[in-house]
Short mmCIF file of C-alpha atoms in Angstrom, two decimals:
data_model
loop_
_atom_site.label_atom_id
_atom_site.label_comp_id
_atom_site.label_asym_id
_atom_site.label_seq_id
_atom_site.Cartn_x
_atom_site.Cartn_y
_atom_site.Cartn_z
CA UNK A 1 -1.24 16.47 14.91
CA UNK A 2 -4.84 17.79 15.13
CA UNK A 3 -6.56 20.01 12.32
CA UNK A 4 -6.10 23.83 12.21
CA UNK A 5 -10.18 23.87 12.46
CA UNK A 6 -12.12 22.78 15.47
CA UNK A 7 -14.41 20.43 13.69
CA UNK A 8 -13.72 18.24 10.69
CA UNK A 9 -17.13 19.22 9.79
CA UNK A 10 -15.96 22.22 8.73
CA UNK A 11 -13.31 21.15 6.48
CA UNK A 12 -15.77 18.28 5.01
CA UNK A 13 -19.23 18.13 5.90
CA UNK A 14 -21.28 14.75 6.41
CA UNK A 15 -22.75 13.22 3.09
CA UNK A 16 -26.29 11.69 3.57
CA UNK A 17 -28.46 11.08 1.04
CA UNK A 18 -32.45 11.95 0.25
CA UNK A 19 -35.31 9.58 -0.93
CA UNK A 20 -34.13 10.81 -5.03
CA UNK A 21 -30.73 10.61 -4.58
CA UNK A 22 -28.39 7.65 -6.29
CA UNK A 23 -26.57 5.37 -3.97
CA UNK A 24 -22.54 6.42 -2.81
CA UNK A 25 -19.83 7.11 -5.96
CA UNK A 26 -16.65 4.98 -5.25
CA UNK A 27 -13.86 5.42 -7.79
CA UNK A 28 -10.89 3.39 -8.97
CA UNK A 29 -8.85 6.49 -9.94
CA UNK A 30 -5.82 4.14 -11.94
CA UNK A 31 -7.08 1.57 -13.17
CA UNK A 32 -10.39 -0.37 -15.41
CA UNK A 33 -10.80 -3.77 -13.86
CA UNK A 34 -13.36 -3.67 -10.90
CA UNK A 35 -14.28 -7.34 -11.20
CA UNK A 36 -12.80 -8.26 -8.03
CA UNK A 37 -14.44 -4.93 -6.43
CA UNK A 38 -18.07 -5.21 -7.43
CA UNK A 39 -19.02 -8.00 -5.69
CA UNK A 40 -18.17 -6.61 -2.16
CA UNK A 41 -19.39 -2.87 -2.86
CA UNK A 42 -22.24 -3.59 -5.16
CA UNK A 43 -24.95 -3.56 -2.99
CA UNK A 44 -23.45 -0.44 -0.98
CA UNK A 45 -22.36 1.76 -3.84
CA UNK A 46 -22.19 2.90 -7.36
CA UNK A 47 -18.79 1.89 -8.70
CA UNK A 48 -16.62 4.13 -11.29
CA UNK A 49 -13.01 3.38 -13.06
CA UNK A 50 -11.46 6.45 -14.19
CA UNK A 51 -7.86 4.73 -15.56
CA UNK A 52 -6.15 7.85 -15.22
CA UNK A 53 -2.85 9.33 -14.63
CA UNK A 54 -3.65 12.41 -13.11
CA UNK A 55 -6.22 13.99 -11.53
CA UNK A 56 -6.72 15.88 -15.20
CA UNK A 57 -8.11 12.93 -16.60
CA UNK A 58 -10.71 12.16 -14.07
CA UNK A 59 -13.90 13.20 -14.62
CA UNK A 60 -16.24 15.99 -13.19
CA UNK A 61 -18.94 13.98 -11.66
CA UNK A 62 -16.01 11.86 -10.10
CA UNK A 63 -14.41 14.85 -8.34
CA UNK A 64 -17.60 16.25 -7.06
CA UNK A 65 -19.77 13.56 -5.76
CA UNK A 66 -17.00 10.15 -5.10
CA UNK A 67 -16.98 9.90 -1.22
CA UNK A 68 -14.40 6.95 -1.71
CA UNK A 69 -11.56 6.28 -3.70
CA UNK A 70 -9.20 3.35 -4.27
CA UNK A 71 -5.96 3.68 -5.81
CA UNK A 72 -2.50 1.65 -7.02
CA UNK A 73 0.42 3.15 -7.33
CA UNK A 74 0.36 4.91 -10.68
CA UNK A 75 -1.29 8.25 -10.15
CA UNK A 76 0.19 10.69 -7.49
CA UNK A 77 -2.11 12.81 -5.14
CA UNK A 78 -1.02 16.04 -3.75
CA UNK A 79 -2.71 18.51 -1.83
CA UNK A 80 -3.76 20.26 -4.87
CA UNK A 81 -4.79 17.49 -6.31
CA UNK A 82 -6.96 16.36 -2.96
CA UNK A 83 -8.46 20.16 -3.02
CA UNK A 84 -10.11 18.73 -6.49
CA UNK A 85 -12.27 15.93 -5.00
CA UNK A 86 -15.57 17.77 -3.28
CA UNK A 87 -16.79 15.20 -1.19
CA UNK A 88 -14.08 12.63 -0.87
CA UNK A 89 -13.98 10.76 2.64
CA UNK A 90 -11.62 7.81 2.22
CA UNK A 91 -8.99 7.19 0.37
CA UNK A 92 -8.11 3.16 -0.12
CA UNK A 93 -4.18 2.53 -1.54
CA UNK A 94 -4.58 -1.26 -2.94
CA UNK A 95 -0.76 -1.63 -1.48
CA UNK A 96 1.10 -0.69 1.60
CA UNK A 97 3.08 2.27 0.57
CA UNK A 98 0.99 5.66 0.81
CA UNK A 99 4.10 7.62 -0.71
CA UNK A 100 2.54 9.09 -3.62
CA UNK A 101 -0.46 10.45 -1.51
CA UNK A 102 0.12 13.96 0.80
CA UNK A 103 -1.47 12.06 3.89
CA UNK A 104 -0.95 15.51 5.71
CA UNK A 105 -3.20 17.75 3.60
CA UNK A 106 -5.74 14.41 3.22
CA UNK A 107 -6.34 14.52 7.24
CA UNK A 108 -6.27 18.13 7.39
CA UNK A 109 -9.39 17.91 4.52
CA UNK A 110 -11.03 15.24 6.52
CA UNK A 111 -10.12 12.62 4.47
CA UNK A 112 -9.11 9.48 5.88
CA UNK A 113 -6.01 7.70 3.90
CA UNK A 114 -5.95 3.57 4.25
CA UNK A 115 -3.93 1.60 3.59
CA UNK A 116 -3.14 -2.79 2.82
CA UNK A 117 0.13 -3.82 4.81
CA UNK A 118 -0.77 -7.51 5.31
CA UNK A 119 -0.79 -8.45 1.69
CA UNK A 120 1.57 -10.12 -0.53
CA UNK A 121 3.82 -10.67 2.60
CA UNK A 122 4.78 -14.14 1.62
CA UNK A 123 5.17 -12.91 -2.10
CA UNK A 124 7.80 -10.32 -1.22
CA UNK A 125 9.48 -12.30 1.61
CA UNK A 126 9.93 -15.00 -0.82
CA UNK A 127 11.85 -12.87 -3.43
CA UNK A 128 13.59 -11.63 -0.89
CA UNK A 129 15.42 -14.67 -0.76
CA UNK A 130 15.11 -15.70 -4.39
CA UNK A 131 17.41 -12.01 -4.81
CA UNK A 132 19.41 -13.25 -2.02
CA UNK A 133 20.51 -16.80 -3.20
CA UNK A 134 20.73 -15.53 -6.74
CA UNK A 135 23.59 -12.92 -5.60
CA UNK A 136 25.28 -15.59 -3.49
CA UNK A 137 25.19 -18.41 -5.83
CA UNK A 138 25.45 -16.32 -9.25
CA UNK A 139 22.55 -18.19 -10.41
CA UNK A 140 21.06 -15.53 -12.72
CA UNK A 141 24.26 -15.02 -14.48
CA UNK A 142 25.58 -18.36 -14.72
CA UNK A 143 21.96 -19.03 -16.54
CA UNK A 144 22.76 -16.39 -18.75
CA UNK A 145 26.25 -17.45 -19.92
CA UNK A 146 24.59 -20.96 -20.70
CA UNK A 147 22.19 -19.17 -22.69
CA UNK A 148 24.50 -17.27 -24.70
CA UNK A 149 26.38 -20.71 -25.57
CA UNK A 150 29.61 -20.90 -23.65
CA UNK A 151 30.87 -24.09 -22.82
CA UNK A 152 32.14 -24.99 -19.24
CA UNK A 153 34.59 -27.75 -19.96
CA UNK A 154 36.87 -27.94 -16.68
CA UNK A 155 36.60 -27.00 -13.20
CA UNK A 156 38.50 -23.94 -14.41
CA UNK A 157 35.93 -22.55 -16.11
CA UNK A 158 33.39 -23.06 -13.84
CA UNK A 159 35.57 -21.18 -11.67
CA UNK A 160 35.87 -18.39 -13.70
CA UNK A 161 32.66 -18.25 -14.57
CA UNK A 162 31.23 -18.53 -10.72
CA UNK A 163 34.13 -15.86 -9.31
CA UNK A 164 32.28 -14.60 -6.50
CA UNK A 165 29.49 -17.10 -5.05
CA UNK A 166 29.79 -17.32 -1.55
CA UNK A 167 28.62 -19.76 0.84
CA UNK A 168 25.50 -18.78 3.37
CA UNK A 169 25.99 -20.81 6.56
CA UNK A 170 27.74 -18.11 8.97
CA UNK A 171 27.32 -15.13 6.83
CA UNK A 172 24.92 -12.36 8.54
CA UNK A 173 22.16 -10.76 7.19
CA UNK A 174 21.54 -7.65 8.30
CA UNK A 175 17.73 -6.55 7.86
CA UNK A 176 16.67 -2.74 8.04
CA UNK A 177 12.95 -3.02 9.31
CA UNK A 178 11.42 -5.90 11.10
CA UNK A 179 7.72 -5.42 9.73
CA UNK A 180 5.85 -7.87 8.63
CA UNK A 181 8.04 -8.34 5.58
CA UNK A 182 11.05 -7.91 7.46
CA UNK A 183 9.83 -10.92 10.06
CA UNK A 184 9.09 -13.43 7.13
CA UNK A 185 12.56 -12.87 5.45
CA UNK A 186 13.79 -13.38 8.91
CA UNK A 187 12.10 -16.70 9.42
CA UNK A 188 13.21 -18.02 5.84
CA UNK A 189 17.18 -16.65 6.18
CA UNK A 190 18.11 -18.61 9.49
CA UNK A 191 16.83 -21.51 7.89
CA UNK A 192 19.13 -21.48 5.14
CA UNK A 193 22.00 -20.85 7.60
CA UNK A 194 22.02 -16.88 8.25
CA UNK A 195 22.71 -15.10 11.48
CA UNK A 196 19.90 -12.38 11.29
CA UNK A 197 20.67 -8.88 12.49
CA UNK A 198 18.38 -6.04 12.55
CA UNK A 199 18.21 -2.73 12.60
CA UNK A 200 14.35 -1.23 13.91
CA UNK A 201 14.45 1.92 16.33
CA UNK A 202 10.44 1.92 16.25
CA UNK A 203 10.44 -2.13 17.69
CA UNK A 204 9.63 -2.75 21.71
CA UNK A 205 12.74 -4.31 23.50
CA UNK A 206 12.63 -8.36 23.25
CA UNK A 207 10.97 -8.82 19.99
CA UNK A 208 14.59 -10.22 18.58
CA UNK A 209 13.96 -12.79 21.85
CA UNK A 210 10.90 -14.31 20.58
CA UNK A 211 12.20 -15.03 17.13
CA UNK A 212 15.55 -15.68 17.85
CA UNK A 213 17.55 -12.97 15.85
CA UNK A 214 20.33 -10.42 17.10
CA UNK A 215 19.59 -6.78 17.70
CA UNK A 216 21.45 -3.71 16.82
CA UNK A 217 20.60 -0.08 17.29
CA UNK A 218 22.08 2.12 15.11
CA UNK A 219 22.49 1.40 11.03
CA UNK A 220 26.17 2.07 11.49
CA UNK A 221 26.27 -1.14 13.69
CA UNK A 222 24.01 -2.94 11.01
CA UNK A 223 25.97 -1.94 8.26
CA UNK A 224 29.40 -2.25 9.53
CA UNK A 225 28.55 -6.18 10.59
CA UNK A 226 26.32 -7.44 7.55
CA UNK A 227 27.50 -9.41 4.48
CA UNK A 228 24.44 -9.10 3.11
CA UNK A 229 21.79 -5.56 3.64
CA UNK A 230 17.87 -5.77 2.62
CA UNK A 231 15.96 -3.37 3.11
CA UNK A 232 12.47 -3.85 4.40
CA UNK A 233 11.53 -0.26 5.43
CA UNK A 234 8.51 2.33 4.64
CA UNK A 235 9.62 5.61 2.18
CA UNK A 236 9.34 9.11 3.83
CA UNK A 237 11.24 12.24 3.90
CA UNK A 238 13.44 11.40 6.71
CA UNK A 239 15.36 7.98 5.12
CA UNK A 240 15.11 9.56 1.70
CA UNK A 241 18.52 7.92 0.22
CA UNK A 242 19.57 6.06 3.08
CA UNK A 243 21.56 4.33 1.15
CA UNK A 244 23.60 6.58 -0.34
CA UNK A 245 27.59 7.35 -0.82
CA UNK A 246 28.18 7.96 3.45
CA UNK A 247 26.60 4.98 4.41
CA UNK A 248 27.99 2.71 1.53
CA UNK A 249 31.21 3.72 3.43
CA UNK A 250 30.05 2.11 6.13
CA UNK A 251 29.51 -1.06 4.70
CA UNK A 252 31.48 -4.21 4.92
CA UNK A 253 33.55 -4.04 1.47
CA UNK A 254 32.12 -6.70 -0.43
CA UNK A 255 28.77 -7.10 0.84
CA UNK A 256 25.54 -7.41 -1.02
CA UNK A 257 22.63 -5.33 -1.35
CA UNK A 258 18.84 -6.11 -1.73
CA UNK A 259 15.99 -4.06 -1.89
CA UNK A 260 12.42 -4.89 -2.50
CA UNK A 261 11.10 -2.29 -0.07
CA UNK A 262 10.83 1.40 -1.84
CA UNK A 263 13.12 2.32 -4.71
CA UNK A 264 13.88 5.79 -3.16
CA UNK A 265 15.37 4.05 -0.39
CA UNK A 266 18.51 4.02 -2.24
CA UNK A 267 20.65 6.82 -4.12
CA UNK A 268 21.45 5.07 -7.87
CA UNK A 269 24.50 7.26 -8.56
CA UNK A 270 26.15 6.22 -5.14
CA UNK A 271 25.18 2.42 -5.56
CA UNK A 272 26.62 2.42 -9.66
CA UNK A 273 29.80 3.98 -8.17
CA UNK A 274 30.22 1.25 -5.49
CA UNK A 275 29.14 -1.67 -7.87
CA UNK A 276 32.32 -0.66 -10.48
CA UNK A 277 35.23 0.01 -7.67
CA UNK A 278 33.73 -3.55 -6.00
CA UNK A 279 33.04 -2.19 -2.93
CA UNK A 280 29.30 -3.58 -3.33
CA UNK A 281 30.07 -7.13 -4.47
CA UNK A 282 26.32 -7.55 -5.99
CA UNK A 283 23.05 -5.52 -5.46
CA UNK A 284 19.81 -6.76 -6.35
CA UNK A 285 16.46 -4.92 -7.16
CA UNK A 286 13.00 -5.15 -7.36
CA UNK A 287 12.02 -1.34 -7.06
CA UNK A 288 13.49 1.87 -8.54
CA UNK A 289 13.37 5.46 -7.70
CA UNK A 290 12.20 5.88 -11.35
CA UNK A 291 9.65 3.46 -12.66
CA UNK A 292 9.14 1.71 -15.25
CA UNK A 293 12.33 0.83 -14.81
CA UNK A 294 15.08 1.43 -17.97
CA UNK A 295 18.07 -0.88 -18.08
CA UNK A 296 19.66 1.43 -20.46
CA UNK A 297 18.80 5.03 -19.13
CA UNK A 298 20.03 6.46 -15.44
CA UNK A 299 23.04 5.80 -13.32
CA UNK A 300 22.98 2.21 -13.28
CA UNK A 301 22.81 1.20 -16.89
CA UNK A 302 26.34 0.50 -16.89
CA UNK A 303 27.02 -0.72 -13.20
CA UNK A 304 28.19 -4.66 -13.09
CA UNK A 305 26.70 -7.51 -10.51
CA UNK A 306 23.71 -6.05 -11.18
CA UNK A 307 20.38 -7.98 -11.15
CA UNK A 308 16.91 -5.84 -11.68
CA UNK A 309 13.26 -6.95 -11.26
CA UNK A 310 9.92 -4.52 -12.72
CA UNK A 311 8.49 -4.29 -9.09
CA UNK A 312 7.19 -7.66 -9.04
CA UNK A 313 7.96 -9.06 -5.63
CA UNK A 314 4.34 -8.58 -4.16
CA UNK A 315 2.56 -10.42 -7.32
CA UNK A 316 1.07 -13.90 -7.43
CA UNK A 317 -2.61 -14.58 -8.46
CA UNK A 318 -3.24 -15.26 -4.80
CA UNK A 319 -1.76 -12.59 -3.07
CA UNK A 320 -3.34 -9.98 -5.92
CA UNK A 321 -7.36 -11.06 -5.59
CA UNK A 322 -6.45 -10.70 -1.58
CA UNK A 323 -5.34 -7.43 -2.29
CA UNK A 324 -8.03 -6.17 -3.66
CA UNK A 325 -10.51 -7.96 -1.76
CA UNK A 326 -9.07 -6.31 1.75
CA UNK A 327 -9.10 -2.83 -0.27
CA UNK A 328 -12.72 -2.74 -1.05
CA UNK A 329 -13.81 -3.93 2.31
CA UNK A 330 -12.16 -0.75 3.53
CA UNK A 331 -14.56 1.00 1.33
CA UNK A 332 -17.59 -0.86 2.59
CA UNK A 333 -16.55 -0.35 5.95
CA UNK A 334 -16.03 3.58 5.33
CA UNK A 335 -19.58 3.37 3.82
CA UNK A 336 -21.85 1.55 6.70
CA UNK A 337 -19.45 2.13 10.00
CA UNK A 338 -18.28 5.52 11.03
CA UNK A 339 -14.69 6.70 10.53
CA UNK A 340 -12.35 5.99 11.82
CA UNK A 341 -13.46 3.56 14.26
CA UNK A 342 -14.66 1.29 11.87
CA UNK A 343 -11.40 1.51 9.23
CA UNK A 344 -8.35 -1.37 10.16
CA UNK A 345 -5.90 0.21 8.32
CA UNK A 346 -5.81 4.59 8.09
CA UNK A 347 -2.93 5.45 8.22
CA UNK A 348 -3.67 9.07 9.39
CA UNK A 349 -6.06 8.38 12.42
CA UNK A 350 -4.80 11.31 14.46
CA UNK A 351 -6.56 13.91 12.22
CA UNK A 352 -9.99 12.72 13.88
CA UNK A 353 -11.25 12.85 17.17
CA UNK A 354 -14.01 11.59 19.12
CA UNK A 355 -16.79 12.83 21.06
CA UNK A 356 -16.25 13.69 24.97
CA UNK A 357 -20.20 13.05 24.65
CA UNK A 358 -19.97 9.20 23.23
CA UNK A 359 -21.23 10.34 19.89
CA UNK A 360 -18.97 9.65 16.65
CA UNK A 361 -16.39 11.74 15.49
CA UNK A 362 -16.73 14.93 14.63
CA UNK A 363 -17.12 15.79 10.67
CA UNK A 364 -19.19 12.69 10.37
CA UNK A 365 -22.75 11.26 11.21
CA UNK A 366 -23.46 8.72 13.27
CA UNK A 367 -24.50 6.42 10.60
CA UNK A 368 -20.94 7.17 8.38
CA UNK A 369 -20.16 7.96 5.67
CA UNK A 370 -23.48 7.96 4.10
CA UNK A 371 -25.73 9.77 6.51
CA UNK A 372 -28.82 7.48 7.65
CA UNK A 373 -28.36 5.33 4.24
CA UNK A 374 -28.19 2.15 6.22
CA UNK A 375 -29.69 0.95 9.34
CA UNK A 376 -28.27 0.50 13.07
CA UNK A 377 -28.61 -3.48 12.51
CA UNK A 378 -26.59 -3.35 9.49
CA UNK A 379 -23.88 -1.14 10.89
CA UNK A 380 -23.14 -3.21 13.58
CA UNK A 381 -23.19 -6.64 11.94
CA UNK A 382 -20.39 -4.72 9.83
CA UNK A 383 -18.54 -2.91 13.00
CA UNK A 384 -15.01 -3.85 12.98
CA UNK A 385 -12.43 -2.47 15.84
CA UNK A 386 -9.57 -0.72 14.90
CA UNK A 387 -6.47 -1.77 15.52
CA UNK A 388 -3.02 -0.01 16.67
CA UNK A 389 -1.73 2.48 14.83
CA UNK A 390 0.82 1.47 12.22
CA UNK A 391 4.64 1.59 13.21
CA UNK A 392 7.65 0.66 11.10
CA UNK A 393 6.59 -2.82 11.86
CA UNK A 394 3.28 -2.56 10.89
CA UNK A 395 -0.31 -3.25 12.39
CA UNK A 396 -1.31 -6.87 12.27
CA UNK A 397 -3.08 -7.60 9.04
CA UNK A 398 -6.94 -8.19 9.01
CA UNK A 399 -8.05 -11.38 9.84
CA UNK A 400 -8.85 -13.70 6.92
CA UNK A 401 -11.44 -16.04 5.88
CA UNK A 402 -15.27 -15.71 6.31
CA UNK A 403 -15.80 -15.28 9.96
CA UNK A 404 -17.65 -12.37 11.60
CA UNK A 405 -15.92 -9.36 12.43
CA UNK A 406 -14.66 -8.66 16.11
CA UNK A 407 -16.96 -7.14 18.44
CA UNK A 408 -16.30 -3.13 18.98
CA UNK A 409 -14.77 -2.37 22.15
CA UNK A 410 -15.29 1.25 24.22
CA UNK A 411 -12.61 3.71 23.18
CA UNK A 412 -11.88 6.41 25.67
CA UNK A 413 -12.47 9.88 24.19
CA UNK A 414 -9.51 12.33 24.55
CA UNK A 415 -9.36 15.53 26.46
CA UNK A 416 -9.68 17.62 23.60
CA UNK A 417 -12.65 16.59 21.62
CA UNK A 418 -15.53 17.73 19.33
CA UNK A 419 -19.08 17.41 19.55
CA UNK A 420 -20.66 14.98 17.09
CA UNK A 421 -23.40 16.58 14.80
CA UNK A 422 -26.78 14.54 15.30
CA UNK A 423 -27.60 11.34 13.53
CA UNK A 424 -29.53 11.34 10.96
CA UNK A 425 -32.72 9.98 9.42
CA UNK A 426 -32.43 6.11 8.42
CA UNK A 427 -33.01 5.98 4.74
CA UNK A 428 -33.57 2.83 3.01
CA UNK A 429 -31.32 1.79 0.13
CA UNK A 430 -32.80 1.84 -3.18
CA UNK A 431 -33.84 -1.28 -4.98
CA UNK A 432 -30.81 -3.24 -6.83
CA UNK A 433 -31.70 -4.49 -10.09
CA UNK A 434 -30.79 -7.99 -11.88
CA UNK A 435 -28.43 -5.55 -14.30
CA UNK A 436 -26.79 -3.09 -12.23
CA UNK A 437 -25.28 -5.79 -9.67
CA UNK A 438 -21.66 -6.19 -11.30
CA UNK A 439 -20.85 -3.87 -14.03
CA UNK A 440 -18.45 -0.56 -13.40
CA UNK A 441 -18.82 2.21 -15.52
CA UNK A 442 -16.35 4.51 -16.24
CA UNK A 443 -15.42 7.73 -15.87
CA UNK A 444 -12.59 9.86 -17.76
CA UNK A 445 -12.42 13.43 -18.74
CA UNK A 446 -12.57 12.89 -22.65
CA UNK A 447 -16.39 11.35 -22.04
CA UNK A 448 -17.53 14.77 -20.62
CA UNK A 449 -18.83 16.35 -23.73
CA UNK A 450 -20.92 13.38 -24.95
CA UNK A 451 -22.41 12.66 -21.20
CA UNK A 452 -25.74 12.03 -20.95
CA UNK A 453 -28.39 13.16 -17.82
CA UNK A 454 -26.92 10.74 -15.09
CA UNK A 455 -30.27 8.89 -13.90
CA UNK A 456 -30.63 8.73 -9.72
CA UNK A 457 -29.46 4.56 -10.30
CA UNK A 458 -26.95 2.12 -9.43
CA UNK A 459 -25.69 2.18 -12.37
CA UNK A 460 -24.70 5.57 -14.29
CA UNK A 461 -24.71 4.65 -18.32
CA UNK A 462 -21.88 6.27 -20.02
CA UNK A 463 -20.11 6.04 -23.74
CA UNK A 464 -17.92 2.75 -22.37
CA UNK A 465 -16.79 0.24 -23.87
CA UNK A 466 -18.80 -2.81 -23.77
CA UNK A 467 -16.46 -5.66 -24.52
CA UNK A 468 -14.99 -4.70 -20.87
CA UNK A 469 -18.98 -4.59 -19.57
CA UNK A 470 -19.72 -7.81 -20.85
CA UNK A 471 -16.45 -9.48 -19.43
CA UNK A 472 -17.52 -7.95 -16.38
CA UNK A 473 -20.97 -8.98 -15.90
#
């Protein structure tokens, strides 16, 4: 879908910057801790936290001038909400869902929305199966009635107490999505003795040939044949409660459910009715249509075989610092390449087009996101080629470690296409100093009527609080 306007220039004009004027404004909207950030944008861009929860609580200077922003999953942005932001080019979601951003109304403002799908796949994929063995073998419960005191004396009792593990070998798991995710659960399931099936309209034919696994095309067919659902699928408007009182229906009575995809995925009221007539032997959860999740509020506080996780799956110390690492390269890339070409992960690439005259895309300069801030030679030693665009499975994750980036490779311009606006002057970064390399300042909305005049700097001085500066120098 291409923008109502014939140039994105016209929805969101170029940002350069003058011999006076302070370096880009990048903004961590939810959150405080920009340790892992600094390092990789310091030398590009001034870096702001603005810990909010709405776009209320972020702060003027923030709205107007931040050309990039990264983003968990706390704070929700909506097109009224994008309308606030002045000169906002990227958007950065440190995780793969983008379900709380209005990706429509972003490209149709020239923003470009990016996303990180290749992190924390092991993470997830691994309590995947922790939530799967746990349902089959009762482990979480049997733990539980040890802790609680009660004695197992006899095989009776154990017998009683286990009523309803199952043996693995020969049971089939049925898998809705075959991302990345979706793969790695794959991989770690027939190991343990599970016929995979999957369900994946958006997948080429022979992918299930190459890994071994059995294909279905319709979730009726997955459904009706699984012992044991996951879900490993992306949120949107059209699988909004796919699991829900019809399909239940269709399940095999007795089967298990997992999900440690998107909470929404599944309708509460219709899984809590199956869980008490035993039509859903067990269900396990990592993510909830209402978080933080409440044991005791909503349709499931009083459904049995229930086992419930605080949207944990993707954590580990690991798979976090990688996280964030591959978000704020985004942002540098946004910065010295031009978008998209230079992004590996947006999510809504469609809203820009290229130049039938070789330029860049139109709505941006030649030199990105910053006008002529940075030089041809330091552009291209940062180029990076984009990859596919994103499908249920995913696009393949950026390549780690510390090797160069990929050399760019010609794209061929579409029919319809905009003219590029000229390239600007080169302009040479200002000077970094010893103490503006790796500190973040923040911005919030209750700091507005004590702000000072912000000096043209790397670093903007604001009321903060300087037990967080000094852990983060």
């Amino acid at each position: 879908m291409m923008p109502k306007r014939s140039r994105l220039g016209d929805v969101r004009g170029p940002i350069s910057n003058g011999p006076m004027q302070s370096r880009p404004l990048v903004a961590l909207l939810d959150g405080r801790d920009c340790s892992i950030e600094m390092p990789i944008l310091k030398d590009v861009a001034t870096v702001a936290f603005c810990d909010a929860q709405s776009t209320s609580e972020i702060h003027e200077k923030v709205l107007n001038e931040a050309v990039g922003a990264l983003m968990w999953h706390t704070i929700i942005l909506t097109k009224e909400d994008l309308e606030k932001f002045k000169a906002l080019r990227i958007i950065v979601r440190i995780g793969s869902g983008v379900d709380n951003i209005d990706v429509k109304a972003a490209g149709e403002l020239g923003i470009a929305v990016c996303n990180v799908p290749g992190y924390g796949v092991e993470e997830v994929a691994d309590t995947t199966m922790c939530l799967i063995l746990n349902l089959y073998r009762r482990t979480y419960w049997l733990a539980n009635m040890v802790r609680e005191g009660k004695k197992f004396t006899g095989p009776e009792q154990v017998r009683d107490a286990a009523q309803g593990c199952a043996r693995i070998r020969g049971d089939t798991l049925g898998l809705v999505g075959l991302g990345r995710i979706g793969s790695a659960v794959a991989l770690r399931a027939k190991v343990f003795g599970f016929n995979v099936s999957f369900y994946d309209p958006y997948l080429p034919d022979g992918i299930e040939k190459s890994l071994g696994l059995n294909r279905v095309y319709t979730l009726q067919e997955l459904l009706f044949h699984s012992d044991c659902v996951s879900l490993h699928c992306t949120l949107n408007e059209h699988n909004h409660h796919l699991i829900n009182e019809f399909t239940i229906k269709q399940m095999r009575p007795g089967a298990f459910l997992v999900n440690t995809a998107r909470g929404g995925l599944v309708d509460d009221e219709a899984l809590a009715v199956a869980l008490k007539q035993g039509r859903i032997r067990a269900a396990a959860l990592d993510v909830h249509e209402n978080e933080p999740y409440n044991v005791f509020q909503g349709a499931l506080k009083d459904a049995p075989n229930l086992l419930c996780t605080p949207h944990a799956a993707f954590y580990s110390e690991a798979a976090t610092t990688e996280l964030r690492e591959m978000a704020a390269s985004e942002i540098r890339r946004a910065i010295i390449g031009n978008i998209p070409e230079c992004l590996r992960n947006c999510v809504n690439k469609e809203y820009f087009l290229r130049s039938s005259t070789g330029g860049g895309a139109g709505g941006y300069s030649e030199a990105g996101i910053n006008g002529g801030y940075y030089s041809g030679g330091l552009q291209q030693a940062h180029s990076t080629t984009p990859l596919e665009a994103p499908h249920s499975a995913g696009s393949h994750a950026p390549p780690s470690g510390g090797g160069p980036p990929p050399p760019p490779v010609a794209v061929i311009p579409p029919v319809s296409a905009v003219t590029a606006p000229p390239p600007q002057g080169i302009i040479p970064p200002p000077p970094i100093s010893e103490t503006t390399t790796a500190t973040a300042v923040q911005y919030r909305h209750h700091h507005h009527d004590r702000r000072k005049p912000l000096p043209s700097t790397s670093l903007i001085t604001l009321s903060v609080n300087h037990a967080i500066l000094a852990e983060l120098k």
